[in-house]
Coordinates of N, CA and C in Angstrom, one line a residue:
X167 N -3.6 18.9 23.3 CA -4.7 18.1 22.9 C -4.2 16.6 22.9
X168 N -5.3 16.0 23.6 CA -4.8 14.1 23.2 C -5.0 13.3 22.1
X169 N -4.4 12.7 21.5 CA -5.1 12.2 20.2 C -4.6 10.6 20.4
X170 N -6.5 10.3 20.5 CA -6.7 8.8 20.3 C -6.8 8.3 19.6
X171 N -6.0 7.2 18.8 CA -5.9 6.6 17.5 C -6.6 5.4 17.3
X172 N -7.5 5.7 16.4 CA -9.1 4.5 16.6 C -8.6 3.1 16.1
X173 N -8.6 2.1 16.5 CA -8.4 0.7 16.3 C -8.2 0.6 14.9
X174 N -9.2 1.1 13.6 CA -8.9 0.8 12.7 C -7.3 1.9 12.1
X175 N -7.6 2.2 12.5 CA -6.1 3.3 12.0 C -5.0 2.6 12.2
X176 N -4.8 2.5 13.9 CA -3.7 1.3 14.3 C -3.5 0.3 13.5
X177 N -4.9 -0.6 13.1 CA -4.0 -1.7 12.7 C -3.9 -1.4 11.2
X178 N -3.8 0.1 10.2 CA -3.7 0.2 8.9 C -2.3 0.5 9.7
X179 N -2.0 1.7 10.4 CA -0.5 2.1 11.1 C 0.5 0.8 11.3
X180 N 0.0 -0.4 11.6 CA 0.9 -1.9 11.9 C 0.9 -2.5 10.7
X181 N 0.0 -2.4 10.1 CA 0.7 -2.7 8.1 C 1.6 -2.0 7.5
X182 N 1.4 -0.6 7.5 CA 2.4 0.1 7.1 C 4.3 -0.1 7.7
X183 N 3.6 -0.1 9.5 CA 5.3 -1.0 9.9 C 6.1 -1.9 8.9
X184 N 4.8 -2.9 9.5 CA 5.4 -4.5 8.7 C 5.9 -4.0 7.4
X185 N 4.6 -3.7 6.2 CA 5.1 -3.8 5.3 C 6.9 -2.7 5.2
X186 N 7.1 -1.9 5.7 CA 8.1 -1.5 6.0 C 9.5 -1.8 6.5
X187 N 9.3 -2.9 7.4 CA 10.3 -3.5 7.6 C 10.6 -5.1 7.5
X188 N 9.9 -5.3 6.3 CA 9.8 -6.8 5.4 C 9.2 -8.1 6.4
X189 N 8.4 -7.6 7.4 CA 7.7 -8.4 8.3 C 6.1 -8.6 7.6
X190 N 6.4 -9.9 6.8 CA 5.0 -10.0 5.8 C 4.4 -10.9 6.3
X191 N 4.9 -11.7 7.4 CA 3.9 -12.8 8.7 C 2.7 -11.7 9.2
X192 N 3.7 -10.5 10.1 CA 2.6 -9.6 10.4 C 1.8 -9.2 9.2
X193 N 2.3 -8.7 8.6 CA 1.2 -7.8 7.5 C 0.3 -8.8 6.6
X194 N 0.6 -10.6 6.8 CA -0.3 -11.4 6.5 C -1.5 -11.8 7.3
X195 N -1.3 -11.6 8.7 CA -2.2 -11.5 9.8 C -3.0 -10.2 9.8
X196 N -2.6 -9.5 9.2 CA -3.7 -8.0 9.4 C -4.9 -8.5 7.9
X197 N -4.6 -9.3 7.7 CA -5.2 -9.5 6.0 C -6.7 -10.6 5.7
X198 N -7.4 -10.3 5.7 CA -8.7 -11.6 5.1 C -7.9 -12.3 4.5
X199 N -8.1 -13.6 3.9 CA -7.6 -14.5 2.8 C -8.0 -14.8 1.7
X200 N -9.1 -13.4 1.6 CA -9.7 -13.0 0.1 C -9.1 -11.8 -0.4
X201 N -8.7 -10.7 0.6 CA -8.3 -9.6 0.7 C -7.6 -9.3 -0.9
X202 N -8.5 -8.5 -1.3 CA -7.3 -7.8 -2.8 C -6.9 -6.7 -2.8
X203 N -6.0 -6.3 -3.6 CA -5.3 -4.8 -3.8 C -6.0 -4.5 -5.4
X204 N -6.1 -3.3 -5.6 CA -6.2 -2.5 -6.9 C -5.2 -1.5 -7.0
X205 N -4.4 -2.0 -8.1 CA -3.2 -0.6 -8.4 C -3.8 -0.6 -9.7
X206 N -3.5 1.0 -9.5 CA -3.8 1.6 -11.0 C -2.8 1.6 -12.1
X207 N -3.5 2.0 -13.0 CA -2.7 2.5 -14.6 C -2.4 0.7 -15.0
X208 N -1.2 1.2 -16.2 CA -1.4 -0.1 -17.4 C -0.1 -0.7 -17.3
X209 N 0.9 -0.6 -15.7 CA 1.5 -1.0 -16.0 C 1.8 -2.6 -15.6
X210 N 2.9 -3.1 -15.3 CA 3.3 -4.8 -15.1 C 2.9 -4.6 -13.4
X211 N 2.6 -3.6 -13.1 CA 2.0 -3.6 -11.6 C 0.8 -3.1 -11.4
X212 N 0.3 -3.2 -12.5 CA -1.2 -2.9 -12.1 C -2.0 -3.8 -12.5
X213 N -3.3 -3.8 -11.7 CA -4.4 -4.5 -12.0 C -4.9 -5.0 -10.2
X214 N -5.6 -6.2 -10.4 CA -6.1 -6.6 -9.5 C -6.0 -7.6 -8.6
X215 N -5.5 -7.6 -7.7 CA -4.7 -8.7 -7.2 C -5.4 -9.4 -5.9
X216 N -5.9 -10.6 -6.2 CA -7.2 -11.2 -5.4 C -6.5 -11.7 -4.4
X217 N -6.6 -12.6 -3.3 CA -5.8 -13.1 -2.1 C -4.7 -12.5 -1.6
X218 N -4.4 -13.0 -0.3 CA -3.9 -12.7 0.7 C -2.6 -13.0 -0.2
X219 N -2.0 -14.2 -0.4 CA -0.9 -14.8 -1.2 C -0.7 -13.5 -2.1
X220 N -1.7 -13.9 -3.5 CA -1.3 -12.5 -4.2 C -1.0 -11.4 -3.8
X221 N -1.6 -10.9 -2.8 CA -1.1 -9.6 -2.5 C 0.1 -9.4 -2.1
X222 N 0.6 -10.2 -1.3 CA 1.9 -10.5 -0.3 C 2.8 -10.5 -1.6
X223 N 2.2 -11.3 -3.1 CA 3.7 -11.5 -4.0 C 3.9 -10.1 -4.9
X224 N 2.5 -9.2 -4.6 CA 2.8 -8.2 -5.6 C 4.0 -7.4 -4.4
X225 N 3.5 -7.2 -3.4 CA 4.6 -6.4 -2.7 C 6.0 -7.1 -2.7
X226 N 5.9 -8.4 -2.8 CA 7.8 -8.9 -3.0 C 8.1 -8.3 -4.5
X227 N 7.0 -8.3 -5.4 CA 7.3 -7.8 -6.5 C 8.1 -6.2 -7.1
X228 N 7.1 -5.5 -6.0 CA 7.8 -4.1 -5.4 C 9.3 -4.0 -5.1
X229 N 9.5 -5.0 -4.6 CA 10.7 -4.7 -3.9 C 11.7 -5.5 -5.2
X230 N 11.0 -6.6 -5.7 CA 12.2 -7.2 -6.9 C 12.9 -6.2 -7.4
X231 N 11.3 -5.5 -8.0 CA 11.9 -4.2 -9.5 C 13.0 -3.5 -8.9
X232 N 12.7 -3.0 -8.0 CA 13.6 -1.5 -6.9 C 14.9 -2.2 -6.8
X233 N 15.5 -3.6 -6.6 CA 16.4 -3.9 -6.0 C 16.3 -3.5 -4.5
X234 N 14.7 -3.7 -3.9 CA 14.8 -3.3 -2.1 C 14.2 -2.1 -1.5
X235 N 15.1 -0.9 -2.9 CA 14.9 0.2 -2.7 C 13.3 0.9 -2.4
X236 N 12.3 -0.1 -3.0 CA 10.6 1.0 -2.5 C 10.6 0.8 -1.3
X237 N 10.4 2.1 -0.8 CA 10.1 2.2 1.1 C 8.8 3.4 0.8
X238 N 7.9 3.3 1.8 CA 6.7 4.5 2.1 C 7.3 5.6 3.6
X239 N 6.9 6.4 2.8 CA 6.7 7.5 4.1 C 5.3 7.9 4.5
X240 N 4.9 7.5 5.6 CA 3.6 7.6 5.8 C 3.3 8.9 6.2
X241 N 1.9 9.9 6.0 CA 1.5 11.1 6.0 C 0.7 11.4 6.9
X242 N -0.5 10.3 6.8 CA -1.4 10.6 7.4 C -2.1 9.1 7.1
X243 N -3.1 9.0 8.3 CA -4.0 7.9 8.2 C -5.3 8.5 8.9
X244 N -6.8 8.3 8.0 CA -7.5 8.7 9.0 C -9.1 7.7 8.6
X245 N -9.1 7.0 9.8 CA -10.5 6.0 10.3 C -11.6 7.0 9.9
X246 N -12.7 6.3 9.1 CA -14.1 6.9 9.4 C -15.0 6.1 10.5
X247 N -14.3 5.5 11.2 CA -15.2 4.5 12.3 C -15.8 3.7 11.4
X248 N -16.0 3.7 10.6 CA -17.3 2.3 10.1 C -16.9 1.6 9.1
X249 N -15.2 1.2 9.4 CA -15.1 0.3 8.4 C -13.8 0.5 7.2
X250 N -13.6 2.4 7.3 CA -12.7 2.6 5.9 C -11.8 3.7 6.8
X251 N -10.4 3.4 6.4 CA -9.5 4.1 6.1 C -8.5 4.2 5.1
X252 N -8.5 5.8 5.2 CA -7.6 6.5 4.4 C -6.5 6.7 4.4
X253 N -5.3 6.7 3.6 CA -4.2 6.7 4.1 C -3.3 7.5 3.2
X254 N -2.5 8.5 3.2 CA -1.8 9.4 2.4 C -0.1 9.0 2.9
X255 N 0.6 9.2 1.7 CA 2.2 8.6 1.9 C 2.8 9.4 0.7
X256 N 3.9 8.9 0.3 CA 4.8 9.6 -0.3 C 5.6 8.0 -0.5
X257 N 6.0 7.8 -1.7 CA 6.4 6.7 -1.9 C 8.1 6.8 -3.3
X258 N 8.8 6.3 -3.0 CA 10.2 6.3 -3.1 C 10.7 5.2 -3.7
X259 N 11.3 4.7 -5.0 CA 12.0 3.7 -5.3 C 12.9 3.9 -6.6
X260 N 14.1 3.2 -6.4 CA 14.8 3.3 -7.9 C 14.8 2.4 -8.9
X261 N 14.6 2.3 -10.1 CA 14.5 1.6 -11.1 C 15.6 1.1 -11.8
X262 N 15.9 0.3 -12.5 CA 17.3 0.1 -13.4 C 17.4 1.4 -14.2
X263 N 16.4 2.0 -14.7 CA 17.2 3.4 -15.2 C 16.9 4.7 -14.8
X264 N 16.2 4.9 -13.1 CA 15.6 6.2 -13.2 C 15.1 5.5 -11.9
X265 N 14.9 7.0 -10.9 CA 14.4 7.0 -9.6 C 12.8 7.4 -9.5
X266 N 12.2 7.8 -8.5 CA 11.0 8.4 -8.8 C 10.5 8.5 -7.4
X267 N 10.0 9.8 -7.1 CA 9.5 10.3 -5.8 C 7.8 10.6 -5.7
X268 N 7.0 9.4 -5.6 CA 5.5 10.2 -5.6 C 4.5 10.3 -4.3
X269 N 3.5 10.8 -4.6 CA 2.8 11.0 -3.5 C 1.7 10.3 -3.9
X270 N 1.0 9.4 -2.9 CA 0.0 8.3 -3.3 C -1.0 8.5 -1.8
X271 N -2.0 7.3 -2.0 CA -2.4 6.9 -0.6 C -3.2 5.7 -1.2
X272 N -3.9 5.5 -0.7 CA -4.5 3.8 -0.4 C -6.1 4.1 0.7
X273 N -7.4 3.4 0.5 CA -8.2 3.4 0.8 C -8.2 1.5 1.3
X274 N -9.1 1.6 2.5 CA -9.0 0.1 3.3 C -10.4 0.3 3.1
X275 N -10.6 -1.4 3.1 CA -11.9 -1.7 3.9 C -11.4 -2.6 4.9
X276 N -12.1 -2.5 5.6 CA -11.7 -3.9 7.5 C -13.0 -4.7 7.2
X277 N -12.7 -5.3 7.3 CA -14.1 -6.6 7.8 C -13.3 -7.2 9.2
X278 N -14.3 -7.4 10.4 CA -13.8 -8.4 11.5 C -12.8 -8.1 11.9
X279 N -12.2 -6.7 12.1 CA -11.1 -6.4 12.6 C -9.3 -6.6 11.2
X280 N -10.0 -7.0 10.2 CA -9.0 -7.3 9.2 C -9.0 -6.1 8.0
X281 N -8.0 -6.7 6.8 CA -7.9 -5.7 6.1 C -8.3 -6.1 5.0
X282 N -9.7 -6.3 4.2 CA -10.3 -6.8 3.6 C -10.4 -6.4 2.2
X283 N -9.8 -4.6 1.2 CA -9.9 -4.3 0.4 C -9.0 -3.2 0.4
X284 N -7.9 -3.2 -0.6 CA -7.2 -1.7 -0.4 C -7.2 -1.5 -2.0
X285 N -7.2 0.1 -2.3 CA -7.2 0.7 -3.3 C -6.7 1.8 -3.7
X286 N -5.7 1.5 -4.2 CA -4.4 2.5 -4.3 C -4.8 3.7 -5.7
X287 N -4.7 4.7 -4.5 CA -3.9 5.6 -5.9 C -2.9 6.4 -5.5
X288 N -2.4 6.9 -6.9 CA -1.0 7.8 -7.0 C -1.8 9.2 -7.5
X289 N -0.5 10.0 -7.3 CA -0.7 11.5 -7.9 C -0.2 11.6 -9.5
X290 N 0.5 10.4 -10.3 CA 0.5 10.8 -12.0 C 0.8 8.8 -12.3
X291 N -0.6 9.2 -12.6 CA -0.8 7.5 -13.1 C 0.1 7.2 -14.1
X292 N 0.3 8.1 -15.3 CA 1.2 8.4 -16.6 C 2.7 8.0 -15.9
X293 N 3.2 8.3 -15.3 CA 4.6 9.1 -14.6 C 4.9 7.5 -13.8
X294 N 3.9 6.9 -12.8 CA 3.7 5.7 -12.3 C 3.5 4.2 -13.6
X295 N 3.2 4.2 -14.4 CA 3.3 3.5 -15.4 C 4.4 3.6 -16.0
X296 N 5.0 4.8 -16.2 CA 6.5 5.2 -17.0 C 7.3 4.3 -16.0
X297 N 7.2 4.6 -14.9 CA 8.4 4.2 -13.7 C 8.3 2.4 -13.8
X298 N 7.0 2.1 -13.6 CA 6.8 0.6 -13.7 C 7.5 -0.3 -15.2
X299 N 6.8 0.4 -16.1 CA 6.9 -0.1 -17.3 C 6.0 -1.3 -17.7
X300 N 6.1 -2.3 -18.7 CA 5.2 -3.0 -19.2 C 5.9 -4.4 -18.2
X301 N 6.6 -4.7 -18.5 CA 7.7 -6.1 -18.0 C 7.8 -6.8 -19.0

């Protein structure tokens, strides 16, 4: 069987690159300049994070905590044609006192061919706050 990968999947599949291999020019081009993230739970990484900017510093922020170390493994991505994709991963990073291995995914909205709304969740919001902490 052939499997055609619908435009919006691709360009969630070219954010996941970028953000992967610290190419945040690209992963700022896939982005509205209103574009926010929602991370869950109560920790110093959660809440709401409005613009393109913002968003770009919560992911440098990702990488402060870890010392580098948060990388995604991507699972699966799947387009509904009109707008939203889903995206399932497995997410990896070490902390100053403790490692942590979870399984997450992230919902898009696209506006205009962009990435206009993403909203993350994890598999133990408790466990993901523990790992974060307060700051």
């Amino acid at each position: 069987m052939t499997h055609h990968e619908h435009p919006d999947a691709a360009l969630v599949r070219r954010g996941y690159e970028a953000f992967s291999t610290g190419d945040m020019e690209t992963l700022a081009s896939l982005m509205t300049s209103d574009c926010t993230h929602h991370s869950p739970g109560e920790s110093q990484m959660s809440g709401h994070f409005k613009g393109r900017d913002n968003v770009l510093a919560h992911y440098g922020q990702l990488m402060e905590l870890t010392n580098g170390t948060f990388r995604v493994e991507v699972k699966g991505i799947y387009p509904d044609g009109r707008g939203h994709v889903m995206s399932v991963h497995k997410w990896h990073a070490d902390g100053t006192d403790r490692g942590i291995e979870m399984e997450g995914g992230l919902f898009f909205t696209l506006i205009g061919g962009k990435i206009s709304d993403i909203d993350e969740c994890v598999a133990d919001i408790v466990e993901s706050d523990a790992f974060w902490g307060t700051g």
